[in-house]
Short mmCIF file of C-alpha atoms and ligand atoms in Angstrom, two decimals:
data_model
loop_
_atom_site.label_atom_id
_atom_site.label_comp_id
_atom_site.label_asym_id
_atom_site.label_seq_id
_atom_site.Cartn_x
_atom_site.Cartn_y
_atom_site.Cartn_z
CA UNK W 880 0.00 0.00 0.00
CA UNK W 881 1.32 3.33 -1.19
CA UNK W 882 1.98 5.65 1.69
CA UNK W 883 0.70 9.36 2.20
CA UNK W 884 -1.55 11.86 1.97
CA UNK W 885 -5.33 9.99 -0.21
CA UNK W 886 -7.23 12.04 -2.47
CA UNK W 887 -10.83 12.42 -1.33
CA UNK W 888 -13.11 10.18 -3.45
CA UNK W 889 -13.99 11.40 -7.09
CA UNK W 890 -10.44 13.48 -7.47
CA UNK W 891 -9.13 10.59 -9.75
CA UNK W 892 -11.78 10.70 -11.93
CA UNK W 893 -11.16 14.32 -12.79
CA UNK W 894 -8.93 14.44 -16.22
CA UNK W 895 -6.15 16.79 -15.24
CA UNK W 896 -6.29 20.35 -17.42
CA UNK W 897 -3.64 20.21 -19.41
CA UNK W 898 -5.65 19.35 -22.64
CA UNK W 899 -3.87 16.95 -24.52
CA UNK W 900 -4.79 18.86 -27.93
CA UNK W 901 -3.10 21.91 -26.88
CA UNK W 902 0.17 19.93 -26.53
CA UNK W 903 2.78 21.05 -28.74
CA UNK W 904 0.78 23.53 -31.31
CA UNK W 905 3.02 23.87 -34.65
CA UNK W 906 4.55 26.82 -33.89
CA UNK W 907 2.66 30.00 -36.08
CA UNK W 908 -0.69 28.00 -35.86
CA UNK W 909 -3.94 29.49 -35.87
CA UNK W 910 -6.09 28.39 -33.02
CA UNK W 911 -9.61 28.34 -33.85
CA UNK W 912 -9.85 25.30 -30.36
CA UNK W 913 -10.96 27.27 -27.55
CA UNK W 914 -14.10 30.19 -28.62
CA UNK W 915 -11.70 32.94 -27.66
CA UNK W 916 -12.85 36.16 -29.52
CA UNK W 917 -10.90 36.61 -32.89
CA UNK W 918 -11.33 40.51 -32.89
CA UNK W 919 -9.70 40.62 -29.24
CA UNK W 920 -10.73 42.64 -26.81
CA UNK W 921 -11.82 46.39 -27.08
CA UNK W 922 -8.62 49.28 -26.97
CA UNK W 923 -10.28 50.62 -24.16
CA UNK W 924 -9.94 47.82 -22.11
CA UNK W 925 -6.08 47.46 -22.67
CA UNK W 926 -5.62 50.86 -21.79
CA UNK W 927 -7.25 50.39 -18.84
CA UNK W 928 -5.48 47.34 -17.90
CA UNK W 929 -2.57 49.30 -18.55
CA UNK W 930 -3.54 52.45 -16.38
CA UNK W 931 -4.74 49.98 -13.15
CA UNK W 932 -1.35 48.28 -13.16
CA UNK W 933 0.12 51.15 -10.78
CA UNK W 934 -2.65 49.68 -8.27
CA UNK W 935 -0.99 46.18 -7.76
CA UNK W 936 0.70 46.75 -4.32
CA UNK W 937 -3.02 46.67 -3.00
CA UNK W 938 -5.44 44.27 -2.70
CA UNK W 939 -8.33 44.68 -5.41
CA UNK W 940 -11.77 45.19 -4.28
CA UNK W 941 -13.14 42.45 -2.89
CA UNK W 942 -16.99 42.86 -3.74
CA UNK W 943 -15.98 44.33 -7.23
CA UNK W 944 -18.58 47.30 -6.73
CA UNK W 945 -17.11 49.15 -9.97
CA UNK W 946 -17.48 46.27 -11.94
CA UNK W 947 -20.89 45.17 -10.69
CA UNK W 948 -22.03 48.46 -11.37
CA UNK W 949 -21.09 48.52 -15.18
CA UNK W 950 -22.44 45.24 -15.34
CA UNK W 951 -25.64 46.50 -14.44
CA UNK W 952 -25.43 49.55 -16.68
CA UNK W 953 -24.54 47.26 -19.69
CA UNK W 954 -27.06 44.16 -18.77
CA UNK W 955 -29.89 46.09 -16.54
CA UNK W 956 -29.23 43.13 -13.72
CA UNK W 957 -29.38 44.16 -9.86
CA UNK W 958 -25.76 44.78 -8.57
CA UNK W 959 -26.40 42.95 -5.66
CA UNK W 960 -27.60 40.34 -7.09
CA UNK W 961 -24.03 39.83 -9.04
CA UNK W 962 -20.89 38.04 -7.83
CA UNK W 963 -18.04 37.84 -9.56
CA UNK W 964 -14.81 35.30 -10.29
CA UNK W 965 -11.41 34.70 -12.00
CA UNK W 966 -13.93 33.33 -14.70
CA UNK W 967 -16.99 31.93 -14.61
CA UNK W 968 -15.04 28.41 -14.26
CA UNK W 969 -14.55 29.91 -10.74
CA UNK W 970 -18.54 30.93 -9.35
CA UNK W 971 -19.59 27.57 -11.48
CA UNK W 972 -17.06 25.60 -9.43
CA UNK W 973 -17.82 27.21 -6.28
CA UNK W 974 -22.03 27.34 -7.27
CA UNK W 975 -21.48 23.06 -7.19
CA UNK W 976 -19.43 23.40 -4.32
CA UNK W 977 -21.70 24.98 -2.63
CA UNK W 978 -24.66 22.71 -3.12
CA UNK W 979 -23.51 19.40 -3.88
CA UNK W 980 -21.54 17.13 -2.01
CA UNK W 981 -20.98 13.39 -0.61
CA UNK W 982 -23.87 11.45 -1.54
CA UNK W 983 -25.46 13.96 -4.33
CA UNK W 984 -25.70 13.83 -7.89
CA UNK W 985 -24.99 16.55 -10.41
CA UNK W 986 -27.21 16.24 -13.27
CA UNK W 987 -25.87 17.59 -16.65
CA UNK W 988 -26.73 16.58 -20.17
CA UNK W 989 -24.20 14.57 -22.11
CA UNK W 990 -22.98 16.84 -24.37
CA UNK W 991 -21.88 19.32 -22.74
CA UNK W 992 -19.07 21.41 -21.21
CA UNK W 993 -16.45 18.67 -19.69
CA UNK W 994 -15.90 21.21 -16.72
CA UNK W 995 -19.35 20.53 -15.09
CA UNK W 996 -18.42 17.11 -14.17
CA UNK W 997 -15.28 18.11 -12.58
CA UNK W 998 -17.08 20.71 -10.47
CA UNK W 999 -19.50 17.34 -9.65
CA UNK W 1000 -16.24 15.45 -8.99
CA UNK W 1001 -14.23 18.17 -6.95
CA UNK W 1002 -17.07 18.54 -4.64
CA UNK W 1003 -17.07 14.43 -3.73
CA UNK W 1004 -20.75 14.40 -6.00
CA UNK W 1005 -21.86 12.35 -8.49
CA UNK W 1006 -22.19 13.62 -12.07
CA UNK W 1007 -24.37 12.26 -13.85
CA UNK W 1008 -24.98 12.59 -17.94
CA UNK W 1009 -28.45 12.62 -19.14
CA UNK W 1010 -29.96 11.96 -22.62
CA UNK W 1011 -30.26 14.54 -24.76
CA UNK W 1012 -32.23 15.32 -27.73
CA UNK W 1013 -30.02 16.02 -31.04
CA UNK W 1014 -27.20 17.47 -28.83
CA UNK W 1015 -29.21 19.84 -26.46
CA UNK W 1016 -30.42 19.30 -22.73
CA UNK W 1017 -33.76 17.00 -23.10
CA UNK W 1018 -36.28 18.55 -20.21
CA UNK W 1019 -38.41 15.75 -20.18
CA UNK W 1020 -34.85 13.16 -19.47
CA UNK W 1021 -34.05 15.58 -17.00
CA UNK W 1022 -36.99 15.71 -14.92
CA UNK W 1023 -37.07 11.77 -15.05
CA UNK W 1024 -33.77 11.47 -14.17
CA UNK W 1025 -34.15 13.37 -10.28
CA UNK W 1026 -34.00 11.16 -7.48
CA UNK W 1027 -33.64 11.95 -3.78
CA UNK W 1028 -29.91 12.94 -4.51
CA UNK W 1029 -30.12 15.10 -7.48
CA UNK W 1030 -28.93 18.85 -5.74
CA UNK W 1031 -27.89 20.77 -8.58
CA UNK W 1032 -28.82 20.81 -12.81
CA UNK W 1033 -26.43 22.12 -14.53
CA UNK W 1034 -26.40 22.99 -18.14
CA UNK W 1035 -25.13 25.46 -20.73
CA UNK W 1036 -27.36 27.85 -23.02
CA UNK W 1037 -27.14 27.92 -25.94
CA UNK W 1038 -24.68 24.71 -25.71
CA UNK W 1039 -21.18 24.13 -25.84
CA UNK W 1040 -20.80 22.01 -27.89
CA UNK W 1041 -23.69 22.19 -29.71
CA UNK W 1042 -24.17 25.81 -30.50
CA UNK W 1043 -28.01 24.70 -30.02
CA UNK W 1044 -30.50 26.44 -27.58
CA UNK W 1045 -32.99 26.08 -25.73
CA UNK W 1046 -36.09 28.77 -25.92
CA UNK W 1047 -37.16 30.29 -22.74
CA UNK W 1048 -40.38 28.80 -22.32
CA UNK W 1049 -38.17 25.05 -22.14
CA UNK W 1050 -35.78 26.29 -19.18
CA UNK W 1051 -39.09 27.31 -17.42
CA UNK W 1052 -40.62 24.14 -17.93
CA UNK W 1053 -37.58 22.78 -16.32
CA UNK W 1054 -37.50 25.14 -13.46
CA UNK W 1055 -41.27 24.41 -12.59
CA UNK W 1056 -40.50 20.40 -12.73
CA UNK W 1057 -37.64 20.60 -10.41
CA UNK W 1058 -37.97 20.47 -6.70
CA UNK W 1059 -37.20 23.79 -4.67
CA UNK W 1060 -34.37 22.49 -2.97
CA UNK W 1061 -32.61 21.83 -6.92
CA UNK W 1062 -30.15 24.21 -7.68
CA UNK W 1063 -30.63 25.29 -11.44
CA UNK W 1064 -27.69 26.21 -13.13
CA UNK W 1065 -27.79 28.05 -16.55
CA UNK W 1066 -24.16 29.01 -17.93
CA UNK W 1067 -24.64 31.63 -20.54
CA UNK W 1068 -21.42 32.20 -21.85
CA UNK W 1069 -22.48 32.92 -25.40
CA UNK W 1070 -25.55 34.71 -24.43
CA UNK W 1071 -24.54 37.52 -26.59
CA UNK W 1072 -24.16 35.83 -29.75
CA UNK W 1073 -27.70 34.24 -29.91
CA UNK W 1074 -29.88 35.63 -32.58
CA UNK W 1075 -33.22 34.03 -31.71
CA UNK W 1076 -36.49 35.71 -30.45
CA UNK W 1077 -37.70 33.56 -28.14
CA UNK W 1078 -34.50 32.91 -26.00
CA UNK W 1079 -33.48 34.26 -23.01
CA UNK W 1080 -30.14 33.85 -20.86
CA UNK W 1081 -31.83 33.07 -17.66
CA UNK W 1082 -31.39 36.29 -15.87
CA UNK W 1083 -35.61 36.17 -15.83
CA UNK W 1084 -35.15 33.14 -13.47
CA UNK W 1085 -32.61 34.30 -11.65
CA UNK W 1086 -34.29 37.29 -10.82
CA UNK W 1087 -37.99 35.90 -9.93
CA UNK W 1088 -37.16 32.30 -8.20
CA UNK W 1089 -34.86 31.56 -5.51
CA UNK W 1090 -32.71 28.35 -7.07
CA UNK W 1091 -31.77 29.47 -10.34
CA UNK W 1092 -28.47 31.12 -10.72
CA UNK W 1093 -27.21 32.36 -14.02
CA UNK W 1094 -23.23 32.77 -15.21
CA UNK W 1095 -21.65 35.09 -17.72
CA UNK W 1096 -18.22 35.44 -19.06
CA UNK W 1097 -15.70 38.11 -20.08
CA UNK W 1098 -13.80 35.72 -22.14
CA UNK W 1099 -16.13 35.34 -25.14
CA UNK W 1100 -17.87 38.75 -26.58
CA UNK W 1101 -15.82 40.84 -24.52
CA UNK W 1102 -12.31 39.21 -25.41
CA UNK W 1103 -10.56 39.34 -22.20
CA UNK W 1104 -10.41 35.30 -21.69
CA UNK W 1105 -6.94 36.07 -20.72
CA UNK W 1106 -7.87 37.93 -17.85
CA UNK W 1107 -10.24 35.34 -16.22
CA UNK W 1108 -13.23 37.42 -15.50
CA UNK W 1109 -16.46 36.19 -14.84
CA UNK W 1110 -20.03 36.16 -12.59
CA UNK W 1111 -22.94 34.78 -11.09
CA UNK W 1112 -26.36 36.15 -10.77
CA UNK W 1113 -28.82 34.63 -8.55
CA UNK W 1114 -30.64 35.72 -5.28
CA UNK W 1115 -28.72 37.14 -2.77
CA UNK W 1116 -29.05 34.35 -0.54
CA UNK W 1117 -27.65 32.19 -2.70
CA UNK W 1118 -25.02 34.96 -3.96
CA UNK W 1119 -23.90 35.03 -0.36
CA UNK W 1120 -23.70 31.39 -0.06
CA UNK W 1121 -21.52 30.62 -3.25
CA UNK W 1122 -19.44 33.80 -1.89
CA UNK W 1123 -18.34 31.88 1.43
CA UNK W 1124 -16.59 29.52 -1.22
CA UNK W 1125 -15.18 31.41 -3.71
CA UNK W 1126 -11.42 32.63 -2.90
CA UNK W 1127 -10.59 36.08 -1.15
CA UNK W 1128 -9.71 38.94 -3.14
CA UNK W 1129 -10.31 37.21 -6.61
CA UNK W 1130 -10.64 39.31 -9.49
CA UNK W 1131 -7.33 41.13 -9.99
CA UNK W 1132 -8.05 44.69 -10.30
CA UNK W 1133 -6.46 45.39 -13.81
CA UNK W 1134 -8.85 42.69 -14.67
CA UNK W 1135 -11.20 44.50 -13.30
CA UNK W 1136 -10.19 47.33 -14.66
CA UNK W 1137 -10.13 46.16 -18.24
CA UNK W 1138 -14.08 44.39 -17.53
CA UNK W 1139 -15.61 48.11 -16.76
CA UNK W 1140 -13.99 49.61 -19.76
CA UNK W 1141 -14.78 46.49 -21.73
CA UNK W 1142 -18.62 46.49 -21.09
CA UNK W 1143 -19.16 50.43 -21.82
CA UNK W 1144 -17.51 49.67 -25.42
CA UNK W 1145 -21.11 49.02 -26.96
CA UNK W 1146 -19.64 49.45 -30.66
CA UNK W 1147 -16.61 46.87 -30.45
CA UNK W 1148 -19.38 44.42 -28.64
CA UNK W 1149 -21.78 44.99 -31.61
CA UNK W 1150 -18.35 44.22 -34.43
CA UNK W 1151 -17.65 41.32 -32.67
CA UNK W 1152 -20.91 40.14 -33.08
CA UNK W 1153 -21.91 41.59 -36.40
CA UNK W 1154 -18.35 39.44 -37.57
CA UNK W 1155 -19.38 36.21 -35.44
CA UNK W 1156 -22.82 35.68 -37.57
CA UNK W 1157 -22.02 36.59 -40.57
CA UNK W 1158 -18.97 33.93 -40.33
CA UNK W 1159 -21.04 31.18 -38.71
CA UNK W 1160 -24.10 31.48 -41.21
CA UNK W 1161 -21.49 31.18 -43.93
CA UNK W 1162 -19.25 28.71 -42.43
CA UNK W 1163 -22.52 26.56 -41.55
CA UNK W 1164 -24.11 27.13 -45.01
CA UNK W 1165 -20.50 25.76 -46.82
CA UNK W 1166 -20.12 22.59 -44.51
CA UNK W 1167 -23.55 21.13 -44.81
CA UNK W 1168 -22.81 21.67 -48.94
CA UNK W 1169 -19.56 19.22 -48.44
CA UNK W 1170 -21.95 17.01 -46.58
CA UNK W 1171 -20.99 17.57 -43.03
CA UNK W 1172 -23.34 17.77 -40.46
CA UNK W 1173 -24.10 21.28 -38.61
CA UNK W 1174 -25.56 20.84 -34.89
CA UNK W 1175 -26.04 24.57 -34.47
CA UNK W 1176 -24.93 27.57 -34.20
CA UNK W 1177 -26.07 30.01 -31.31
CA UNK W 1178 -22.06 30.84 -30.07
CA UNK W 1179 -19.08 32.27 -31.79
CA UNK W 1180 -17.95 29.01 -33.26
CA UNK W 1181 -19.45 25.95 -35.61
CA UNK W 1182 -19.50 22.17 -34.62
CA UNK W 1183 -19.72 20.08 -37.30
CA UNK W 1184 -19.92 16.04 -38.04
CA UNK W 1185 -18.46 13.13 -40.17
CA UNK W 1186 -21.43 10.95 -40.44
CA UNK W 1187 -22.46 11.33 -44.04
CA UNK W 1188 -19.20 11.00 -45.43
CA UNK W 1189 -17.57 7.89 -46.08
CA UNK W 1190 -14.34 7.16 -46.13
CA UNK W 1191 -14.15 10.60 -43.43
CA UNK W 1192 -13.43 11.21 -39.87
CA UNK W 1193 -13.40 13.84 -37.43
CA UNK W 1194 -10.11 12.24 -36.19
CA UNK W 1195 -7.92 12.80 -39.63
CA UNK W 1196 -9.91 16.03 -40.41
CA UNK W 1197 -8.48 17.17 -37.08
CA UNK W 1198 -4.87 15.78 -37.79
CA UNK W 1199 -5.10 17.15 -41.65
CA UNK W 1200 -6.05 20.72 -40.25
CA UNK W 1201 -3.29 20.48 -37.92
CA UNK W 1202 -0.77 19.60 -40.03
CA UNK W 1203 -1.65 22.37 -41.71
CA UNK W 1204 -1.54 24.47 -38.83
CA UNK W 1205 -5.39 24.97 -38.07
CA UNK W 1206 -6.29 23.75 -34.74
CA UNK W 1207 -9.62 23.11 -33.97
CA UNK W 1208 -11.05 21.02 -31.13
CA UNK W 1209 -12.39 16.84 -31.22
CA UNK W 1210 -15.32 16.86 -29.00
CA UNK W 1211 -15.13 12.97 -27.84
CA UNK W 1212 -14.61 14.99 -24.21
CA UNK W 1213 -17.87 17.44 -24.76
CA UNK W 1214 -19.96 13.75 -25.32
CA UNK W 1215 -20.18 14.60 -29.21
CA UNK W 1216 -17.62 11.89 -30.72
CA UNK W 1217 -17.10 12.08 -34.35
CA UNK W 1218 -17.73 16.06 -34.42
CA UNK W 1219 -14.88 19.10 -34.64
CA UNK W 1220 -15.64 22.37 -33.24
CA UNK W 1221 -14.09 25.71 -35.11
CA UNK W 1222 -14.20 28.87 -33.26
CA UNK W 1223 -15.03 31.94 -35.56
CA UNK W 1224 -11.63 33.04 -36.38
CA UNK W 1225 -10.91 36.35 -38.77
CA UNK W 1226 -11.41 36.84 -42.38
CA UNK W 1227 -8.62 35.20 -43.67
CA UNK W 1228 -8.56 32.70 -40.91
CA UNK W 1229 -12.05 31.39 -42.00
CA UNK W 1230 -11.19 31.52 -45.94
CA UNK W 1231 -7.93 29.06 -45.23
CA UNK W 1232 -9.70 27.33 -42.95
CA UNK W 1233 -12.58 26.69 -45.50
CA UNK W 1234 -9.92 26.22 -48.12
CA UNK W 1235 -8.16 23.13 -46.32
CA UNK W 1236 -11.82 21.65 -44.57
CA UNK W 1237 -12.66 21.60 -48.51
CA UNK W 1238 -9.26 19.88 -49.89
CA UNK W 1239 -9.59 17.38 -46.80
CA UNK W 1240 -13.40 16.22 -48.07
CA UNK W 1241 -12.37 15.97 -51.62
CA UNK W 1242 -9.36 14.19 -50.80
CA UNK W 1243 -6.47 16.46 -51.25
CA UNK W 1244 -3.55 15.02 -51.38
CA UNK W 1245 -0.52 16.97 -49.24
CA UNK W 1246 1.22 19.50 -51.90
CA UNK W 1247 4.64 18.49 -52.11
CA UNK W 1248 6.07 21.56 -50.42
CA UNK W 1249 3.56 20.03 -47.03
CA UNK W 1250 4.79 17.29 -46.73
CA UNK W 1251 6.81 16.52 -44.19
CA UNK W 1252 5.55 19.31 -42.42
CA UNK W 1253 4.63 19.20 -39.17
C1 LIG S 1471 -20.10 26.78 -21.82
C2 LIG S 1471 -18.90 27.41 -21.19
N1 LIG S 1471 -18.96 27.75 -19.90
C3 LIG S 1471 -17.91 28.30 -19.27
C4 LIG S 1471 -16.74 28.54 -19.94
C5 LIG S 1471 -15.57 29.08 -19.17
O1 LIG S 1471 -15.49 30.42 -19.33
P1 LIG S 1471 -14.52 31.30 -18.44
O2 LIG S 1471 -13.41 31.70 -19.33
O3 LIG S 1471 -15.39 32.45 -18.03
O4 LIG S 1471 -14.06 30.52 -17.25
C6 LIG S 1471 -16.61 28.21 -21.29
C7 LIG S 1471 -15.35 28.42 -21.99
O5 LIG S 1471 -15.12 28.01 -23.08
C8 LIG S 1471 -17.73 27.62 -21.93
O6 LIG S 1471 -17.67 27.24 -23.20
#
């Protein structure tokens, strides 16, 4: 028997973060793996990264009152209703933390963002991956799938991986069918990209029930995923709850900083997304004509599927792109095997992109000056 400190139960089964994709990019590669913004984030925000630097022999503010405030000028939530984290990764992780534990299950669809079920694990819960219906959370599997256990659903909208969505009147349904004592979890961290009527991030919920929290990112629309910026919304019980967890003095305050100045930059928000749908429309259109599949495409990036061609994989599509130095993501580890997942890149990063997606279906051989290439 091995001596020393154990693990608590359900650590092992978390896959440690160092993605094994993002080992060893070609060097000069364009990374289109990880829904980072391609027009980065607005000038405004660097400078004020910049400017708040001279601040770092003090602690940042704790309660992030500057940044809750433009949060609630740019999104017309309640500032006290808003907590915020070194991403969301960190108010999701804590929100789990908070009300899951030994003995409970996490329920999250199964394709879906890999992260959820280490929250589940990290908190010594169970996570558990229910059915969905063509890649997007299935109410009706959900609410059959609550036992006793169940503490906290947990699901992202519109999805990653999907890009699919579910309407507002569906997340309600699922609200009303879960017990009180459920936590509801709905990570919108492509809320801004969605372009359809009838959907709605979950700040309604959040807002007029007591179990539904809500989290938002800095690291998509607002391009500061470098920064790790993030928050929660819920009621302020449960605000003050998932507080106790989260880490003292989190959000650096040149992060900070940058969010305020970030959020008040309407026009570089509304270029960023003007550039994200025209891209994914296109992008979407031109794969279904080669015969891939298109799940959706609600976020700033396309997933797309193997099935109808044969002879074609998502596996040597990923390696041909690669070689080629295009890196886009497998998502086996989202639950959607057999499917790649490009992030909307710029102009010309989309036209090569298309160019060598194309020359992989229709069997492009390696030009002689590739070969060899790593
Ligand atoms: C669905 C979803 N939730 C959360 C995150 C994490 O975002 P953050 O950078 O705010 O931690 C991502 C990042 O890709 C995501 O796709």
């Amino acid at each position: 028997m091995s001596e020393g400190p154990i693990p608590r139960p359900g650590i092992a089964a978390i896959r440690s973060f160092t993605p094994d994709h993002a080992k060893d990019p070609p060097p000069g590669s364009i990374r289109l793996w990880a829904n980072e913004s391609s027009l980065g984030p607005s000038p405004k925000a660097i400078e004020a990264y910049h400017a708040a630097a001279a601040t770092m022999v003090r602690y940042p503010d704790g309660s992030g009152s500057a940044i809750r405030e433009a949060i609630h000028q740019r999104y017309g939530v309640d500032p006290k209703r808003i907590l915020m984290g070194v991403g969301s990764d960190e108010v999701l992780n804590a929100a789990v933390r908070a009300f899951a534990g030994f003995g409970d299950d996490v329920l999250a669809p199964t394709a879906t963002f890999p992260m959820y079920r280490t929250y589940a694990n990290a908190a010594g819960a169970r996570p558990i991956a229910v059915r969905d219906r063509a890649f997007t959370a299935d109410i009706d599997a959900i609410l059959a799938a609550v036992t006793p256990a169940t503490k906290v659903v947990i699901f992202a909208n519109p999805n990653n991986p999907s890009g699919t969505y579910l309407p507002r009147a569906e997340v309600e349904r699922l609200r009303a069918g879960l017990r009180a004592d459920i936590l509801l979890v709905i990570d919108a961290a492509y809320a801004e990209y969605v372009e359809q009527p009838d959907y709605e991030p979950g700040v309604l919920l959040a807002d007029t029930t007591p179990n539904t929290v809500m989290s938002r990112t800095f690291s998509k629309v607002h391009g500061l995923a470098g920064l790790r910026l993030g928050w929660l919304y819920a009621a302020a019980p449960i605000i003050d709850v998932v507080g106790r967890v989260r880490s003292s003095f989190n959000v650096p305050a040149p992060a900070q900083a940058a969010g305020v100045a970030a959020l008040a930059d309407r026009a570089h928000q509304e270029l960023v997304v003007a550039h994200c749908r025209r891209w994914r429309a296109t992008l979407a259109q031109r794969l279904r004509g080669l015969g891939l599949t298109v799940s959706g495409s609600e976020g700033n990036f396309v997933t797309f599927g193997f099935d109808g061609l044969a002879g074609r994989t998502a596996d040597a599509a990923e390696a041909y792109l690669r070689e080629r130095k295009l890196l886009v993501r497998g998502m086996a580890p989202f639950g959607m095997p057999g499917y790649l997942r490009v992030t909307i890149g710029q102009d010309d990063e989309m036209a090569t992109f298309m160019r060598v997606i194309e020359d992989y279906v229709h069997g492009v051989p390696p030009s002689p000056g590739e070969r060899g290439k790593g």
